[in-house]
Short mmCIF file of N, CA and C in Angstrom, two decimals:
data_model
loop_
_atom_site.label_atom_id
_atom_site.label_comp_id
_atom_site.label_asym_id
_atom_site.label_seq_id
_atom_site.Cartn_x
_atom_site.Cartn_y
_atom_site.Cartn_z
N MET T 1 100.17 -77.51 -28.07
CA MET T 1 100.71 -77.16 -29.37
C MET T 1 99.83 -76.13 -30.07
N GLU T 2 98.54 -76.13 -29.77
CA GLU T 2 97.63 -75.16 -30.39
C GLU T 2 98.07 -73.73 -30.13
N GLN T 3 98.52 -73.46 -28.90
CA GLN T 3 98.96 -72.11 -28.57
C GLN T 3 100.15 -71.71 -29.42
N LEU T 4 101.06 -72.63 -29.66
CA LEU T 4 102.24 -72.32 -30.46
C LEU T 4 101.86 -72.05 -31.91
N VAL T 5 100.98 -72.87 -32.46
CA VAL T 5 100.58 -72.70 -33.86
C VAL T 5 99.83 -71.39 -34.06
N SER T 6 99.26 -70.84 -33.01
CA SER T 6 98.56 -69.57 -33.14
C SER T 6 99.52 -68.38 -33.25
N LEU T 7 100.81 -68.61 -32.96
CA LEU T 7 101.79 -67.54 -33.07
C LEU T 7 102.15 -67.29 -34.53
N PRO T 8 102.53 -66.05 -34.87
CA PRO T 8 102.99 -65.80 -36.24
C PRO T 8 104.18 -66.68 -36.57
N ASN T 9 104.25 -67.16 -37.78
CA ASN T 9 105.38 -67.92 -38.32
C ASN T 9 105.49 -69.35 -37.82
N VAL T 10 104.62 -69.79 -36.93
CA VAL T 10 104.75 -71.13 -36.35
C VAL T 10 103.71 -72.05 -36.99
N GLY T 11 104.21 -72.96 -37.79
CA GLY T 11 103.37 -74.00 -38.39
C GLY T 11 103.53 -75.29 -37.61
N LYS T 12 102.97 -76.33 -38.17
CA LYS T 12 102.97 -77.63 -37.50
C LYS T 12 104.39 -78.13 -37.23
N VAL T 13 105.27 -78.05 -38.21
CA VAL T 13 106.62 -78.60 -38.06
C VAL T 13 107.39 -77.85 -36.98
N LEU T 14 107.40 -76.54 -37.02
CA LEU T 14 108.11 -75.77 -36.00
C LEU T 14 107.50 -76.02 -34.63
N ALA T 15 106.19 -76.07 -34.55
CA ALA T 15 105.53 -76.34 -33.27
C ALA T 15 105.96 -77.72 -32.72
N GLU T 16 106.05 -78.71 -33.60
CA GLU T 16 106.48 -80.04 -33.16
C GLU T 16 107.92 -79.99 -32.65
N HIS T 17 108.78 -79.27 -33.34
CA HIS T 17 110.16 -79.12 -32.88
C HIS T 17 110.19 -78.46 -31.50
N LEU T 18 109.42 -77.40 -31.33
CA LEU T 18 109.42 -76.67 -30.06
C LEU T 18 108.94 -77.56 -28.92
N VAL T 19 107.85 -78.28 -29.14
CA VAL T 19 107.32 -79.16 -28.09
C VAL T 19 108.35 -80.25 -27.76
N ALA T 20 109.01 -80.77 -28.77
CA ALA T 20 110.00 -81.84 -28.55
C ALA T 20 111.20 -81.37 -27.72
N ILE T 21 111.50 -80.08 -27.76
CA ILE T 21 112.62 -79.57 -26.96
C ILE T 21 112.15 -78.96 -25.64
N GLY T 22 110.88 -79.16 -25.33
CA GLY T 22 110.36 -78.72 -24.03
C GLY T 22 109.72 -77.35 -24.00
N ILE T 23 109.48 -76.78 -25.17
CA ILE T 23 108.81 -75.47 -25.24
C ILE T 23 107.39 -75.73 -25.72
N ASP T 24 106.43 -75.59 -24.78
CA ASP T 24 105.06 -75.97 -25.11
C ASP T 24 104.06 -74.82 -25.03
N SER T 25 104.56 -73.60 -24.89
CA SER T 25 103.66 -72.45 -24.81
C SER T 25 104.39 -71.19 -25.30
N PRO T 26 103.63 -70.17 -25.67
CA PRO T 26 104.27 -68.91 -26.06
C PRO T 26 105.14 -68.33 -24.93
N GLU T 27 104.70 -68.49 -23.70
CA GLU T 27 105.47 -67.99 -22.56
C GLU T 27 106.81 -68.71 -22.45
N ALA T 28 106.78 -70.02 -22.63
CA ALA T 28 108.03 -70.79 -22.57
C ALA T 28 108.97 -70.39 -23.70
N LEU T 29 108.42 -70.09 -24.87
CA LEU T 29 109.24 -69.66 -26.00
C LEU T 29 109.91 -68.33 -25.67
N ARG T 30 109.14 -67.39 -25.16
CA ARG T 30 109.72 -66.08 -24.80
C ARG T 30 110.77 -66.22 -23.70
N LYS T 31 110.50 -67.11 -22.74
CA LYS T 31 111.45 -67.30 -21.64
C LYS T 31 112.77 -67.89 -22.15
N ASN T 32 112.70 -68.85 -23.07
CA ASN T 32 113.90 -69.46 -23.63
C ASN T 32 114.64 -68.50 -24.55
N GLY T 33 113.89 -67.71 -25.29
CA GLY T 33 114.49 -66.77 -26.22
C GLY T 33 114.78 -67.42 -27.57
N THR T 34 114.93 -66.59 -28.56
CA THR T 34 115.09 -67.04 -29.94
C THR T 34 116.33 -67.91 -30.13
N GLU T 35 117.47 -67.39 -29.75
CA GLU T 35 118.71 -68.11 -30.01
C GLU T 35 118.77 -69.44 -29.26
N GLU T 36 118.34 -69.44 -28.02
CA GLU T 36 118.36 -70.68 -27.22
C GLU T 36 117.43 -71.73 -27.82
N ALA T 37 116.22 -71.32 -28.20
CA ALA T 37 115.28 -72.26 -28.80
C ALA T 37 115.85 -72.81 -30.10
N PHE T 38 116.44 -71.95 -30.91
CA PHE T 38 117.02 -72.39 -32.17
C PHE T 38 118.17 -73.37 -31.95
N LEU T 39 119.03 -73.06 -31.00
CA LEU T 39 120.14 -73.96 -30.69
C LEU T 39 119.64 -75.35 -30.28
N LYS T 40 118.63 -75.38 -29.45
CA LYS T 40 118.07 -76.66 -29.01
C LYS T 40 117.51 -77.44 -30.19
N ILE T 41 116.83 -76.75 -31.08
CA ILE T 41 116.29 -77.42 -32.28
C ILE T 41 117.43 -77.98 -33.11
N ARG T 42 118.47 -77.18 -33.32
CA ARG T 42 119.62 -77.64 -34.13
C ARG T 42 120.30 -78.84 -33.49
N MET T 43 120.44 -78.83 -32.19
CA MET T 43 121.17 -79.89 -31.50
C MET T 43 120.33 -81.16 -31.33
N GLN T 44 119.02 -81.01 -31.13
CA GLN T 44 118.20 -82.15 -30.77
C GLN T 44 117.28 -82.67 -31.88
N ARG T 45 116.97 -81.82 -32.85
CA ARG T 45 115.93 -82.19 -33.82
C ARG T 45 116.33 -82.06 -35.28
N ASP T 46 116.98 -80.95 -35.63
CA ASP T 46 117.20 -80.65 -37.04
C ASP T 46 118.53 -79.92 -37.20
N ALA T 47 119.58 -80.69 -37.44
CA ALA T 47 120.92 -80.11 -37.55
C ALA T 47 121.03 -79.11 -38.70
N GLY T 48 120.12 -79.18 -39.65
CA GLY T 48 120.14 -78.28 -40.79
C GLY T 48 119.17 -77.12 -40.68
N ALA T 49 118.68 -76.85 -39.47
CA ALA T 49 117.72 -75.75 -39.29
C ALA T 49 118.29 -74.47 -39.90
N CYS T 50 117.48 -73.78 -40.67
CA CYS T 50 117.96 -72.67 -41.50
C CYS T 50 117.70 -71.30 -40.89
N LEU T 51 118.26 -70.32 -41.56
CA LEU T 51 118.11 -68.92 -41.14
C LEU T 51 116.64 -68.50 -41.13
N ASN T 52 115.86 -68.98 -42.09
CA ASN T 52 114.45 -68.63 -42.12
C ASN T 52 113.71 -69.13 -40.88
N MET T 53 114.10 -70.30 -40.38
CA MET T 53 113.49 -70.80 -39.15
C MET T 53 113.86 -69.87 -37.99
N LEU T 54 115.11 -69.45 -37.96
CA LEU T 54 115.56 -68.53 -36.91
C LEU T 54 114.75 -67.23 -36.96
N TYR T 55 114.56 -66.69 -38.15
CA TYR T 55 113.73 -65.48 -38.30
C TYR T 55 112.30 -65.75 -37.85
N GLY T 56 111.78 -66.92 -38.19
CA GLY T 56 110.41 -67.27 -37.80
C GLY T 56 110.25 -67.35 -36.29
N ILE T 57 111.23 -67.93 -35.63
CA ILE T 57 111.17 -68.02 -34.17
C ILE T 57 111.20 -66.62 -33.56
N GLU T 58 112.08 -65.76 -34.06
CA GLU T 58 112.15 -64.39 -33.54
C GLU T 58 110.83 -63.66 -33.76
N GLY T 59 110.24 -63.82 -34.94
CA GLY T 59 108.94 -63.21 -35.19
C GLY T 59 107.89 -63.71 -34.23
N ALA T 60 107.91 -65.01 -33.94
CA ALA T 60 106.96 -65.58 -32.99
C ALA T 60 107.17 -64.99 -31.60
N VAL T 61 108.41 -64.84 -31.21
CA VAL T 61 108.72 -64.24 -29.90
C VAL T 61 108.18 -62.82 -29.84
N GLN T 62 108.37 -62.07 -30.92
CA GLN T 62 107.91 -60.68 -30.95
C GLN T 62 106.42 -60.55 -31.26
N GLY T 63 105.82 -61.62 -31.79
CA GLY T 63 104.40 -61.57 -32.16
C GLY T 63 104.14 -60.90 -33.48
N ILE T 64 105.14 -60.97 -34.39
CA ILE T 64 105.01 -60.33 -35.70
C ILE T 64 105.45 -61.30 -36.80
N PRO T 65 104.98 -61.06 -38.04
CA PRO T 65 105.49 -61.86 -39.15
C PRO T 65 107.00 -61.63 -39.32
N LYS T 66 107.72 -62.66 -39.71
CA LYS T 66 109.17 -62.54 -39.82
C LYS T 66 109.59 -61.46 -40.82
N ARG T 67 108.76 -61.19 -41.80
CA ARG T 67 109.10 -60.14 -42.77
C ARG T 67 109.13 -58.75 -42.14
N ASP T 68 108.52 -58.61 -40.96
CA ASP T 68 108.46 -57.32 -40.28
C ASP T 68 109.57 -57.12 -39.25
N LEU T 69 110.48 -58.08 -39.14
CA LEU T 69 111.62 -57.92 -38.23
C LEU T 69 112.46 -56.73 -38.68
N SER T 70 113.03 -56.03 -37.74
CA SER T 70 113.86 -54.88 -38.10
C SER T 70 115.12 -55.35 -38.82
N PRO T 71 115.64 -54.54 -39.72
CA PRO T 71 116.89 -54.91 -40.41
C PRO T 71 118.03 -55.18 -39.43
N GLU T 72 118.07 -54.43 -38.34
CA GLU T 72 119.12 -54.62 -37.34
C GLU T 72 119.01 -56.00 -36.68
N ARG T 73 117.79 -56.38 -36.33
CA ARG T 73 117.61 -57.68 -35.68
C ARG T 73 117.90 -58.82 -36.66
N LYS T 74 117.48 -58.64 -37.92
CA LYS T 74 117.80 -59.65 -38.93
C LYS T 74 119.31 -59.82 -39.07
N GLN T 75 120.03 -58.72 -39.04
CA GLN T 75 121.49 -58.79 -39.17
C GLN T 75 122.10 -59.51 -37.97
N GLN T 76 121.61 -59.22 -36.77
CA GLN T 76 122.10 -59.92 -35.57
C GLN T 76 121.86 -61.42 -35.68
N LEU T 77 120.66 -61.79 -36.12
CA LEU T 77 120.33 -63.20 -36.25
C LEU T 77 121.16 -63.87 -37.34
N LYS T 78 121.39 -63.16 -38.42
CA LYS T 78 122.22 -63.70 -39.50
C LYS T 78 123.64 -63.97 -39.01
N GLN T 79 124.19 -63.03 -38.24
CA GLN T 79 125.53 -63.23 -37.69
C GLN T 79 125.55 -64.41 -36.72
N PHE T 80 124.52 -64.53 -35.89
CA PHE T 80 124.41 -65.66 -34.97
C PHE T 80 124.38 -66.97 -35.76
N HIS T 81 123.57 -67.03 -36.80
CA HIS T 81 123.44 -68.24 -37.61
C HIS T 81 124.78 -68.59 -38.27
N GLN T 82 125.46 -67.60 -38.80
CA GLN T 82 126.76 -67.83 -39.44
C GLN T 82 127.79 -68.34 -38.42
N SER T 83 127.68 -67.90 -37.19
CA SER T 83 128.65 -68.33 -36.17
C SER T 83 128.50 -69.82 -35.84
N LEU T 84 127.37 -70.41 -36.20
CA LEU T 84 127.13 -71.82 -35.92
C LEU T 84 127.69 -72.73 -37.00
N GLU T 85 128.04 -72.17 -38.12
CA GLU T 85 128.51 -72.99 -39.25
C GLU T 85 129.99 -73.22 -39.22
#
């Protein structure tokens, strides 16, 4: 879990969610991808997982703070999140 918490945007709660769904390293997170990891969290851990969590996961995958995500990527993620509702 230490490796996950060292990623941008990943605090204790998100790291716990990731470990619980079988993602225990930055490599595993990148392999699963943002949308897949988020879907697993929504289905297995937190049905109310929000758009900010989705942005945070993407930032962790890219290795950047979520505020630095490109507007295009944010829009893609927003559309993905809306499709789940």
